[in-house]
Amino acid sequence: MSKLTELLTPQNSQVIFIDQQPQMAFGVQSIDRQVLKNNVVGLAKAAKAFNIPATITTVETESFSGHTYPELLAVFPDNQLLERSSMNSWDDQNVRDALAKNAKDGRKKIVCSGLWTEVCNMTFALSCMHDTDYEIYMVADASGATSADAQKYAMDRLVQAGVVPVTWQQVLLEWQRDWARKETYDAVMNIVKEHSGAYGMGVDYAYTMVHKAPERVRHGERVDPNPAK
């Protein structure tokens, strides 16, 4: 049976965040950059909720790219940041070792989010798949390219090579799979409320208006209307 028919699970997955740094984000034109960061952090929180190991790579931090998004680092405050000079993360032995350590535990499905899709993501994915039996799942909406065409044709090339295109919320819900999994239910709902846009708004509405749950934030007194005379 094709490995492509295997669902992502918390046991068979690991994640890599490639160069989620401000100077790299400045060049992104394929997706709104605030949406991009929202999706990256949502994916990171999802990995954290399911105890999925994460590798974070950086490139030329001090000389060009700047520091990794603080919102991403806040999710993984103890993770090492694997610095490199090559645009291709697979060229760095520390990255290979980190991924191999997790792959030994059966985590051969690598969920990848990075900048830019057409350079750092693509070269990493192609090289990694060429040299190993790992599978790459490219999170298209938690990655960005320098133009819409760059994103499209990079994703086309990746898919032709066997990379699986996914979105961050798809990954989150695939990991959850069953709402009866109560140990992660609350964490998933919190991520959805914070990062899933209209879906999150709908969850808040259903919780408070249908199920009469309390609002999730404290706020000041709601003052009744007082028509002007």
PDB file of N, CA and C in Angstrom, residues 123-212:
ATOM      1  N   THR A 123      14.780  22.896  -1.998  1.00  0.00           N
ATOM      2  CA  THR A 123      16.068  22.201  -2.020  1.00  0.00           C
ATOM      3  C   THR A 123      16.181  21.219  -0.865  1.00  0.00           C
ATOM      4  N   PHE A 124      15.667  21.606   0.311  1.00  0.00           N
ATOM      5  CA  PHE A 124      15.674  20.683   1.440  1.00  0.00           C
ATOM      6  C   PHE A 124      14.855  19.443   1.124  1.00  0.00           C
ATOM      7  N   ALA A 125      13.639  19.639   0.640  1.00  0.00           N
ATOM      8  CA  ALA A 125      12.739  18.511   0.409  1.00  0.00           C
ATOM      9  C   ALA A 125      13.295  17.552  -0.631  1.00  0.00           C
ATOM     10  N   LEU A 126      13.761  18.090  -1.756  1.00  0.00           N
ATOM     11  CA  LEU A 126      14.278  17.223  -2.814  1.00  0.00           C
ATOM     12  C   LEU A 126      15.521  16.468  -2.351  1.00  0.00           C
ATOM     13  N   SER A 127      16.426  17.163  -1.680  1.00  0.00           N
ATOM     14  CA  SER A 127      17.663  16.518  -1.223  1.00  0.00           C
ATOM     15  C   SER A 127      17.374  15.462  -0.164  1.00  0.00           C
ATOM     16  N   CYS A 128      16.497  15.794   0.768  1.00  0.00           N
ATOM     17  CA  CYS A 128      16.151  14.864   1.842  1.00  0.00           C
ATOM     18  C   CYS A 128      15.519  13.599   1.278  1.00  0.00           C
ATOM     19  N   MET A 129      14.583  13.754   0.370  1.00  0.00           N
ATOM     20  CA  MET A 129      13.916  12.597  -0.209  1.00  0.00           C
ATOM     21  C   MET A 129      14.853  11.789  -1.103  1.00  0.00           C
ATOM     22  N   HIS A 130      15.800  12.467  -1.741  1.00  0.00           N
ATOM     23  CA  HIS A 130      16.774  11.772  -2.593  1.00  0.00           C
ATOM     24  C   HIS A 130      17.661  10.849  -1.770  1.00  0.00           C
ATOM     25  N   ASP A 131      18.011  11.286  -0.554  1.00  0.00           N
ATOM     26  CA  ASP A 131      19.004  10.571   0.239  1.00  0.00           C
ATOM     27  C   ASP A 131      18.410   9.623   1.281  1.00  0.00           C
ATOM     28  N   THR A 132      17.099   9.707   1.539  1.00  0.00           N
ATOM     29  CA  THR A 132      16.493   8.929   2.617  1.00  0.00           C
ATOM     30  C   THR A 132      15.164   8.341   2.163  1.00  0.00           C
ATOM     31  N   ASP A 133      14.515   7.627   3.081  1.00  0.00           N
ATOM     32  CA  ASP A 133      13.150   7.164   2.836  1.00  0.00           C
ATOM     33  C   ASP A 133      12.129   8.009   3.600  1.00  0.00           C
ATOM     34  N   TYR A 134      12.515   9.229   3.996  1.00  0.00           N
ATOM     35  CA  TYR A 134      11.593  10.129   4.665  1.00  0.00           C
ATOM     36  C   TYR A 134      10.549  10.634   3.664  1.00  0.00           C
ATOM     37  N   GLU A 135       9.406  11.017   4.189  1.00  0.00           N
ATOM     38  CA  GLU A 135       8.335  11.609   3.380  1.00  0.00           C
ATOM     39  C   GLU A 135       8.158  13.065   3.808  1.00  0.00           C
ATOM     40  N   ILE A 136       7.973  13.933   2.848  1.00  0.00           N
ATOM     41  CA  ILE A 136       7.840  15.356   3.132  1.00  0.00           C
ATOM     42  C   ILE A 136       6.407  15.810   2.874  1.00  0.00           C
ATOM     43  N   TYR A 137       5.839  16.469   3.873  1.00  0.00           N
ATOM     44  CA  TYR A 137       4.520  17.079   3.765  1.00  0.00           C
ATOM     45  C   TYR A 137       4.722  18.591   3.847  1.00  0.00           C
ATOM     46  N   MET A 138       4.549  19.272   2.708  1.00  0.00           N
ATOM     47  CA  MET A 138       4.828  20.707   2.637  1.00  0.00           C
ATOM     48  C   MET A 138       3.585  21.504   3.006  1.00  0.00           C
ATOM     49  N   VAL A 139       3.701  22.301   4.072  1.00  0.00           N
ATOM     50  CA  VAL A 139       2.558  23.092   4.535  1.00  0.00           C
ATOM     51  C   VAL A 139       2.511  24.377   3.717  1.00  0.00           C
ATOM     52  N   ALA A 140       1.676  24.369   2.698  1.00  0.00           N
ATOM     53  CA  ALA A 140       1.687  25.443   1.707  1.00  0.00           C
ATOM     54  C   ALA A 140       1.319  26.790   2.301  1.00  0.00           C
ATOM     55  N   ASP A 141       0.374  26.823   3.246  1.00  0.00           N
ATOM     56  CA  ASP A 141      -0.053  28.106   3.796  1.00  0.00           C
ATOM     57  C   ASP A 141       0.720  28.506   5.050  1.00  0.00           C
ATOM     58  N   ALA A 142       1.737  27.726   5.408  1.00  0.00           N
ATOM     59  CA  ALA A 142       2.683  28.134   6.449  1.00  0.00           C
ATOM     60  C   ALA A 142       4.076  28.261   5.846  1.00  0.00           C
ATOM     61  N   SER A 143       4.104  28.465   4.533  1.00  0.00           N
ATOM     62  CA  SER A 143       5.323  28.708   3.780  1.00  0.00           C
ATOM     63  C   SER A 143       5.045  29.850   2.819  1.00  0.00           C
ATOM     64  N   GLY A 144       6.074  30.532   2.393  1.00  0.00           N
ATOM     65  CA  GLY A 144       5.867  31.665   1.508  1.00  0.00           C
ATOM     66  C   GLY A 144       6.955  31.763   0.463  1.00  0.00           C
ATOM     67  N   ALA A 145       6.600  32.354  -0.673  1.00  0.00           N
ATOM     68  CA  ALA A 145       7.528  32.525  -1.788  1.00  0.00           C
ATOM     69  C   ALA A 145       7.554  33.987  -2.209  1.00  0.00           C
ATOM     70  N   THR A 146       8.456  34.293  -3.122  1.00  0.00           N
ATOM     71  CA  THR A 146       8.666  35.683  -3.513  1.00  0.00           C
ATOM     72  C   THR A 146       7.641  36.183  -4.533  1.00  0.00           C
ATOM     73  N   SER A 147       6.801  35.300  -5.019  1.00  0.00           N
ATOM     74  CA  SER A 147       5.691  35.694  -5.893  1.00  0.00           C
ATOM     75  C   SER A 147       4.693  34.555  -5.928  1.00  0.00           C
ATOM     76  N   ALA A 148       3.504  34.843  -6.438  1.00  0.00           N
ATOM     77  CA  ALA A 148       2.508  33.791  -6.573  1.00  0.00           C
ATOM     78  C   ALA A 148       2.986  32.713  -7.534  1.00  0.00           C
ATOM     79  N   ASP A 149       3.656  33.138  -8.620  1.00  0.00           N
ATOM     80  CA  ASP A 149       4.188  32.157  -9.560  1.00  0.00           C
ATOM     81  C   ASP A 149       5.268  31.309  -8.914  1.00  0.00           C
ATOM     82  N   ALA A 150       6.123  31.934  -8.116  1.00  0.00           N
ATOM     83  CA  ALA A 150       7.182  31.177  -7.455  1.00  0.00           C
ATOM     84  C   ALA A 150       6.594  30.103  -6.547  1.00  0.00           C
ATOM     85  N   GLN A 151       5.524  30.445  -5.818  1.00  0.00           N
ATOM     86  CA  GLN A 151       4.863  29.468  -4.955  1.00  0.00           C
ATOM     87  C   GLN A 151       4.246  28.341  -5.783  1.00  0.00           C
ATOM     88  N   LYS A 152       3.528  28.716  -6.824  1.00  0.00           N
ATOM     89  CA  LYS A 152       2.828  27.722  -7.631  1.00  0.00           C
ATOM     90  C   LYS A 152       3.798  26.736  -8.265  1.00  0.00           C
ATOM     91  N   TYR A 153       4.826  27.257  -8.923  1.00  0.00           N
ATOM     92  CA  TYR A 153       5.692  26.351  -9.667  1.00  0.00           C
ATOM     93  C   TYR A 153       6.623  25.569  -8.747  1.00  0.00           C
ATOM     94  N   ALA A 154       6.962  26.143  -7.599  1.00  0.00           N
ATOM     95  CA  ALA A 154       7.723  25.376  -6.616  1.00  0.00           C
ATOM     96  C   ALA A 154       6.875  24.232  -6.076  1.00  0.00           C
ATOM     97  N   MET A 155       5.620  24.502  -5.741  1.00  0.00           N
ATOM     98  CA  MET A 155       4.738  23.444  -5.252  1.00  0.00           C
ATOM     99  C   MET A 155       4.489  22.400  -6.337  1.00  0.00           C
ATOM    100  N   ASP A 156       4.348  22.844  -7.585  1.00  0.00           N
ATOM    101  CA  ASP A 156       4.185  21.887  -8.688  1.00  0.00           C
ATOM    102  C   ASP A 156       5.383  20.953  -8.776  1.00  0.00           C
ATOM    103  N   ARG A 157       6.567  21.531  -8.714  1.00  0.00           N
ATOM    104  CA  ARG A 157       7.776  20.709  -8.808  1.00  0.00           C
ATOM    105  C   ARG A 157       7.877  19.755  -7.627  1.00  0.00           C
ATOM    106  N   LEU A 158       7.539  20.235  -6.444  1.00  0.00           N
ATOM    107  CA  LEU A 158       7.590  19.389  -5.256  1.00  0.00           C
ATOM    108  C   LEU A 158       6.604  18.231  -5.365  1.00  0.00           C
ATOM    109  N   VAL A 159       5.390  18.519  -5.810  1.00  0.00           N
ATOM    110  CA  VAL A 159       4.390  17.461  -5.953  1.00  0.00           C
ATOM    111  C   VAL A 159       4.836  16.439  -6.988  1.00  0.00           C
ATOM    112  N   GLN A 160       5.418  16.898  -8.083  1.00  0.00           N
ATOM    113  CA  GLN A 160       5.934  15.979  -9.101  1.00  0.00           C
ATOM    114  C   GLN A 160       6.980  15.029  -8.518  1.00  0.00           C
ATOM    115  N   ALA A 161       7.714  15.516  -7.534  1.00  0.00           N
ATOM    116  CA  ALA A 161       8.769  14.713  -6.922  1.00  0.00           C
ATOM    117  C   ALA A 161       8.249  13.808  -5.801  1.00  0.00           C
ATOM    118  N   GLY A 162       6.969  13.952  -5.445  1.00  0.00           N
ATOM    119  CA  GLY A 162       6.403  13.091  -4.424  1.00  0.00           C
ATOM    120  C   GLY A 162       6.135  13.748  -3.090  1.00  0.00           C
ATOM    121  N   VAL A 163       6.380  15.059  -2.998  1.00  0.00           N
ATOM    122  CA  VAL A 163       6.042  15.789  -1.775  1.00  0.00           C
ATOM    123  C   VAL A 163       4.525  15.929  -1.681  1.00  0.00           C
ATOM    124  N   VAL A 164       3.989  15.834  -0.470  1.00  0.00           N
ATOM    125  CA  VAL A 164       2.545  15.923  -0.261  1.00  0.00           C
ATOM    126  C   VAL A 164       2.185  17.346   0.166  1.00  0.00           C
ATOM    127  N   PRO A 165       1.336  18.051  -0.584  1.00  0.00           N
ATOM    128  CA  PRO A 165       0.936  19.405  -0.192  1.00  0.00           C
ATOM    129  C   PRO A 165      -0.182  19.352   0.837  1.00  0.00           C
ATOM    130  N   VAL A 166      -0.043  20.148   1.898  1.00  0.00           N
ATOM    131  CA  VAL A 166      -1.046  20.201   2.963  1.00  0.00           C
ATOM    132  C   VAL A 166      -1.192  21.650   3.422  1.00  0.00           C
ATOM    133  N   THR A 167      -2.189  21.881   4.282  1.00  0.00           N
ATOM    134  CA  THR A 167      -2.341  23.165   4.958  1.00  0.00           C
ATOM    135  C   THR A 167      -2.231  22.940   6.455  1.00  0.00           C
ATOM    136  N   TRP A 168      -1.971  24.011   7.202  1.00  0.00           N
ATOM    137  CA  TRP A 168      -1.674  23.829   8.623  1.00  0.00           C
ATOM    138  C   TRP A 168      -2.881  23.292   9.392  1.00  0.00           C
ATOM    139  N   GLN A 169      -4.085  23.772   9.057  1.00  0.00           N
ATOM    140  CA  GLN A 169      -5.269  23.304   9.779  1.00  0.00           C
ATOM    141  C   GLN A 169      -5.586  21.857   9.421  1.00  0.00           C
ATOM    142  N   GLN A 170      -5.344  21.498   8.179  1.00  0.00           N
ATOM    143  CA  GLN A 170      -5.493  20.106   7.767  1.00  0.00           C
ATOM    144  C   GLN A 170      -4.612  19.203   8.626  1.00  0.00           C
ATOM    145  N   VAL A 171      -3.374  19.617   8.840  1.00  0.00           N
ATOM    146  CA  VAL A 171      -2.446  18.829   9.652  1.00  0.00           C
ATOM    147  C   VAL A 171      -2.948  18.731  11.091  1.00  0.00           C
ATOM    148  N   LEU A 172      -3.368  19.859  11.651  1.00  0.00           N
ATOM    149  CA  LEU A 172      -3.888  19.868  13.020  1.00  0.00           C
ATOM    150  C   LEU A 172      -5.024  18.869  13.189  1.00  0.00           C
ATOM    151  N   LEU A 173      -5.996  18.906  12.290  1.00  0.00           N
ATOM    152  CA  LEU A 173      -7.174  18.063  12.432  1.00  0.00           C
ATOM    153  C   LEU A 173      -6.882  16.611  12.084  1.00  0.00           C
ATOM    154  N   GLU A 174      -5.905  16.386  11.228  1.00  0.00           N
ATOM    155  CA  GLU A 174      -5.486  15.008  10.941  1.00  0.00           C
ATOM    156  C   GLU A 174      -4.822  14.388  12.160  1.00  0.00           C
ATOM    157  N   TRP A 175      -4.032  15.170  12.871  1.00  0.00           N
ATOM    158  CA  TRP A 175      -3.436  14.675  14.112  1.00  0.00           C
ATOM    159  C   TRP A 175      -4.511  14.382  15.155  1.00  0.00           C
ATOM    160  N   GLN A 176      -5.525  15.231  15.253  1.00  0.00           N
ATOM    161  CA  GLN A 176      -6.593  15.008  16.224  1.00  0.00           C
ATOM    162  C   GLN A 176      -7.454  13.809  15.822  1.00  0.00           C
ATOM    163  N   ARG A 177      -7.897  13.817  14.596  1.00  0.00           N
ATOM    164  CA  ARG A 177      -8.627  12.721  13.941  1.00  0.00           C
ATOM    165  C   ARG A 177      -9.990  12.424  14.556  1.00  0.00           C
ATOM    166  N   ASP A 178     -10.065  12.295  15.850  1.00  0.00           N
ATOM    167  CA  ASP A 178     -11.293  11.859  16.515  1.00  0.00           C
ATOM    168  C   ASP A 178     -11.570  12.809  17.681  1.00  0.00           C
ATOM    169  N   TRP A 179     -12.762  13.433  17.679  1.00  0.00           N
ATOM    170  CA  TRP A 179     -13.089  14.363  18.757  1.00  0.00           C
ATOM    171  C   TRP A 179     -13.244  13.657  20.096  1.00  0.00           C
ATOM    172  N   ALA A 180     -13.300  12.341  20.085  1.00  0.00           N
ATOM    173  CA  ALA A 180     -13.353  11.594  21.354  1.00  0.00           C
ATOM    174  C   ALA A 180     -11.989  11.537  22.040  1.00  0.00           C
ATOM    175  N   ARG A 181     -10.938  11.988  21.372  1.00  0.00           N
ATOM    176  CA  ARG A 181      -9.612  12.034  21.990  1.00  0.00           C
ATOM    177  C   ARG A 181      -9.541  13.245  22.912  1.00  0.00           C
ATOM    178  N   LYS A 182     -10.039  13.052  24.104  1.00  0.00           N
ATOM    179  CA  LYS A 182     -10.216  14.161  25.034  1.00  0.00           C
ATOM    180  C   LYS A 182      -8.894  14.739  25.533  1.00  0.00           C
ATOM    181  N   GLU A 183      -7.819  13.953  25.488  1.00  0.00           N
ATOM    182  CA  GLU A 183      -6.555  14.446  26.027  1.00  0.00           C
ATOM    183  C   GLU A 183      -5.997  15.622  25.226  1.00  0.00           C
ATOM    184  N   THR A 184      -6.396  15.751  23.959  1.00  0.00           N
ATOM    185  CA  THR A 184      -5.931  16.877  23.143  1.00  0.00           C
ATOM    186  C   THR A 184      -7.063  17.784  22.681  1.00  0.00           C
ATOM    187  N   TYR A 185      -8.299  17.444  23.022  1.00  0.00           N
ATOM    188  CA  TYR A 185      -9.453  18.204  22.529  1.00  0.00           C
ATOM    189  C   TYR A 185      -9.372  19.677  22.912  1.00  0.00           C
ATOM    190  N   ASP A 186      -9.148  19.961  24.189  1.00  0.00           N
ATOM    191  CA  ASP A 186      -9.140  21.350  24.639  1.00  0.00           C
ATOM    192  C   ASP A 186      -8.017  22.142  23.981  1.00  0.00           C
ATOM    193  N   ALA A 187      -6.852  21.522  23.850  1.00  0.00           N
ATOM    194  CA  ALA A 187      -5.727  22.217  23.221  1.00  0.00           C
ATOM    195  C   ALA A 187      -6.032  22.536  21.762  1.00  0.00           C
ATOM    196  N   VAL A 188      -6.632  21.589  21.056  1.00  0.00           N
ATOM    197  CA  VAL A 188      -6.978  21.819  19.653  1.00  0.00           C
ATOM    198  C   VAL A 188      -8.008  22.940  19.537  1.00  0.00           C
ATOM    199  N   MET A 189      -9.010  22.925  20.400  1.00  0.00           N
ATOM    200  CA  MET A 189     -10.023  23.980  20.345  1.00  0.00           C
ATOM    201  C   MET A 189      -9.412  25.352  20.648  1.00  0.00           C
ATOM    202  N   ASN A 190      -8.481  25.390  21.571  1.00  0.00           N
ATOM    203  CA  ASN A 190      -7.817  26.668  21.873  1.00  0.00           C
ATOM    204  C   ASN A 190      -7.019  27.174  20.677  1.00  0.00           C
ATOM    205  N   ILE A 191      -6.353  26.274  19.983  1.00  0.00           N
ATOM    206  CA  ILE A 191      -5.603  26.662  18.788  1.00  0.00           C
ATOM    207  C   ILE A 191      -6.551  27.164  17.710  1.00  0.00           C
ATOM    208  N   VAL A 192      -7.652  26.455  17.519  1.00  0.00           N
ATOM    209  CA  VAL A 192      -8.641  26.850  16.517  1.00  0.00           C
ATOM    210  C   VAL A 192      -9.190  28.243  16.819  1.00  0.00           C
ATOM    211  N   LYS A 193      -9.553  28.488  18.061  1.00  0.00           N
ATOM    212  CA  LYS A 193     -10.103  29.797  18.427  1.00  0.00           C
ATOM    213  C   LYS A 193      -9.108  30.919  18.154  1.00  0.00           C
ATOM    214  N   GLU A 194      -7.843  30.649  18.396  1.00  0.00           N
ATOM    215  CA  GLU A 194      -6.811  31.680  18.286  1.00  0.00           C
ATOM    216  C   GLU A 194      -6.346  31.896  16.852  1.00  0.00           C
ATOM    217  N   HIS A 195      -6.309  30.820  16.047  1.00  0.00           N
ATOM    218  CA  HIS A 195      -5.594  30.901  14.771  1.00  0.00           C
ATOM    219  C   HIS A 195      -6.419  30.529  13.537  1.00  0.00           C
ATOM    220  N   SER A 196      -7.656  30.036  13.717  1.00  0.00           N
ATOM    221  CA  SER A 196      -8.384  29.493  12.565  1.00  0.00           C
ATOM    222  C   SER A 196      -9.428  30.432  11.989  1.00  0.00           C
ATOM    223  N   GLY A 197      -9.296  31.723  12.210  1.00  0.00           N
ATOM    224  CA  GLY A 197     -10.146  32.695  11.539  1.00  0.00           C
ATOM    225  C   GLY A 197     -11.620  32.444  11.753  1.00  0.00           C
ATOM    226  N   ALA A 198     -12.380  32.340  10.644  1.00  0.00           N
ATOM    227  CA  ALA A 198     -13.831  32.196  10.724  1.00  0.00           C
ATOM    228  C   ALA A 198     -14.232  30.921  11.464  1.00  0.00           C
ATOM    229  N   TYR A 199     -13.471  29.849  11.293  1.00  0.00           N
ATOM    230  CA  TYR A 199     -13.754  28.608  12.017  1.00  0.00           C
ATOM    231  C   TYR A 199     -13.658  28.856  13.518  1.00  0.00           C
ATOM    232  N   GLY A 200     -12.610  29.558  13.937  1.00  0.00           N
ATOM    233  CA  GLY A 200     -12.453  29.873  15.352  1.00  0.00           C
ATOM    234  C   GLY A 200     -13.560  30.762  15.879  1.00  0.00           C
ATOM    235  N   MET A 201     -13.974  31.745  15.066  1.00  0.00           N
ATOM    236  CA  MET A 201     -15.096  32.595  15.469  1.00  0.00           C
ATOM    237  C   MET A 201     -16.366  31.768  15.657  1.00  0.00           C
ATOM    238  N   GLY A 202     -16.564  30.801  14.752  1.00  0.00           N
ATOM    239  CA  GLY A 202     -17.725  29.938  14.846  1.00  0.00           C
ATOM    240  C   GLY A 202     -17.716  29.080  16.099  1.00  0.00           C
ATOM    241  N   VAL A 203     -16.535  28.606  16.482  1.00  0.00           N
ATOM    242  CA  VAL A 203     -16.414  27.813  17.704  1.00  0.00           C
ATOM    243  C   VAL A 203     -16.771  28.667  18.914  1.00  0.00           C
ATOM    244  N   ASP A 204     -16.232  29.889  18.961  1.00  0.00           N
ATOM    245  CA  ASP A 204     -16.570  30.794  20.064  1.00  0.00           C
ATOM    246  C   ASP A 204     -18.076  31.038  20.126  1.00  0.00           C
ATOM    247  N   TYR A 205     -18.687  31.263  18.965  1.00  0.00           N
ATOM    248  CA  TYR A 205     -20.127  31.527  18.915  1.00  0.00           C
ATOM    249  C   TYR A 205     -20.909  30.318  19.421  1.00  0.00           C
ATOM    250  N   ALA A 206     -20.550  29.134  18.945  1.00  0.00           N
ATOM    251  CA  ALA A 206     -21.277  27.927  19.353  1.00  0.00           C
ATOM    252  C   ALA A 206     -21.134  27.666  20.842  1.00  0.00           C
ATOM    253  N   TYR A 207     -19.915  27.856  21.350  1.00  0.00           N
ATOM    254  CA  TYR A 207     -19.680  27.606  22.772  1.00  0.00           C
ATOM    255  C   TYR A 207     -20.535  28.532  23.636  1.00  0.00           C
ATOM    256  N   THR A 208     -20.548  29.817  23.296  1.00  0.00           N
ATOM    257  CA  THR A 208     -21.184  30.796  24.179  1.00  0.00           C
ATOM    258  C   THR A 208     -22.681  30.935  23.930  1.00  0.00           C
ATOM    259  N   MET A 209     -23.098  30.901  22.676  1.00  0.00           N
ATOM    260  CA  MET A 209     -24.491  31.175  22.356  1.00  0.00           C
ATOM    261  C   MET A 209     -25.363  29.912  22.346  1.00  0.00           C
ATOM    262  N   VAL A 210     -24.777  28.790  21.922  1.00  0.00           N
ATOM    263  CA  VAL A 210     -25.539  27.541  21.838  1.00  0.00           C
ATOM    264  C   VAL A 210     -25.392  26.730  23.121  1.00  0.00           C
ATOM    265  N   HIS A 211     -24.142  26.553  23.539  1.00  0.00           N
ATOM    266  CA  HIS A 211     -23.880  25.717  24.715  1.00  0.00           C
ATOM    267  C   HIS A 211     -23.807  26.519  26.017  1.00  0.00           C
ATOM    268  N   LYS A 212     -23.937  27.835  25.900  1.00  0.00           N
ATOM    269  CA  LYS A 212     -23.985  28.722  27.064  1.00  0.00           C
ATOM    270  C   LYS A 212     -22.723  28.637  27.933  1.00  0.00           C
TER     271      LYS A 212
END
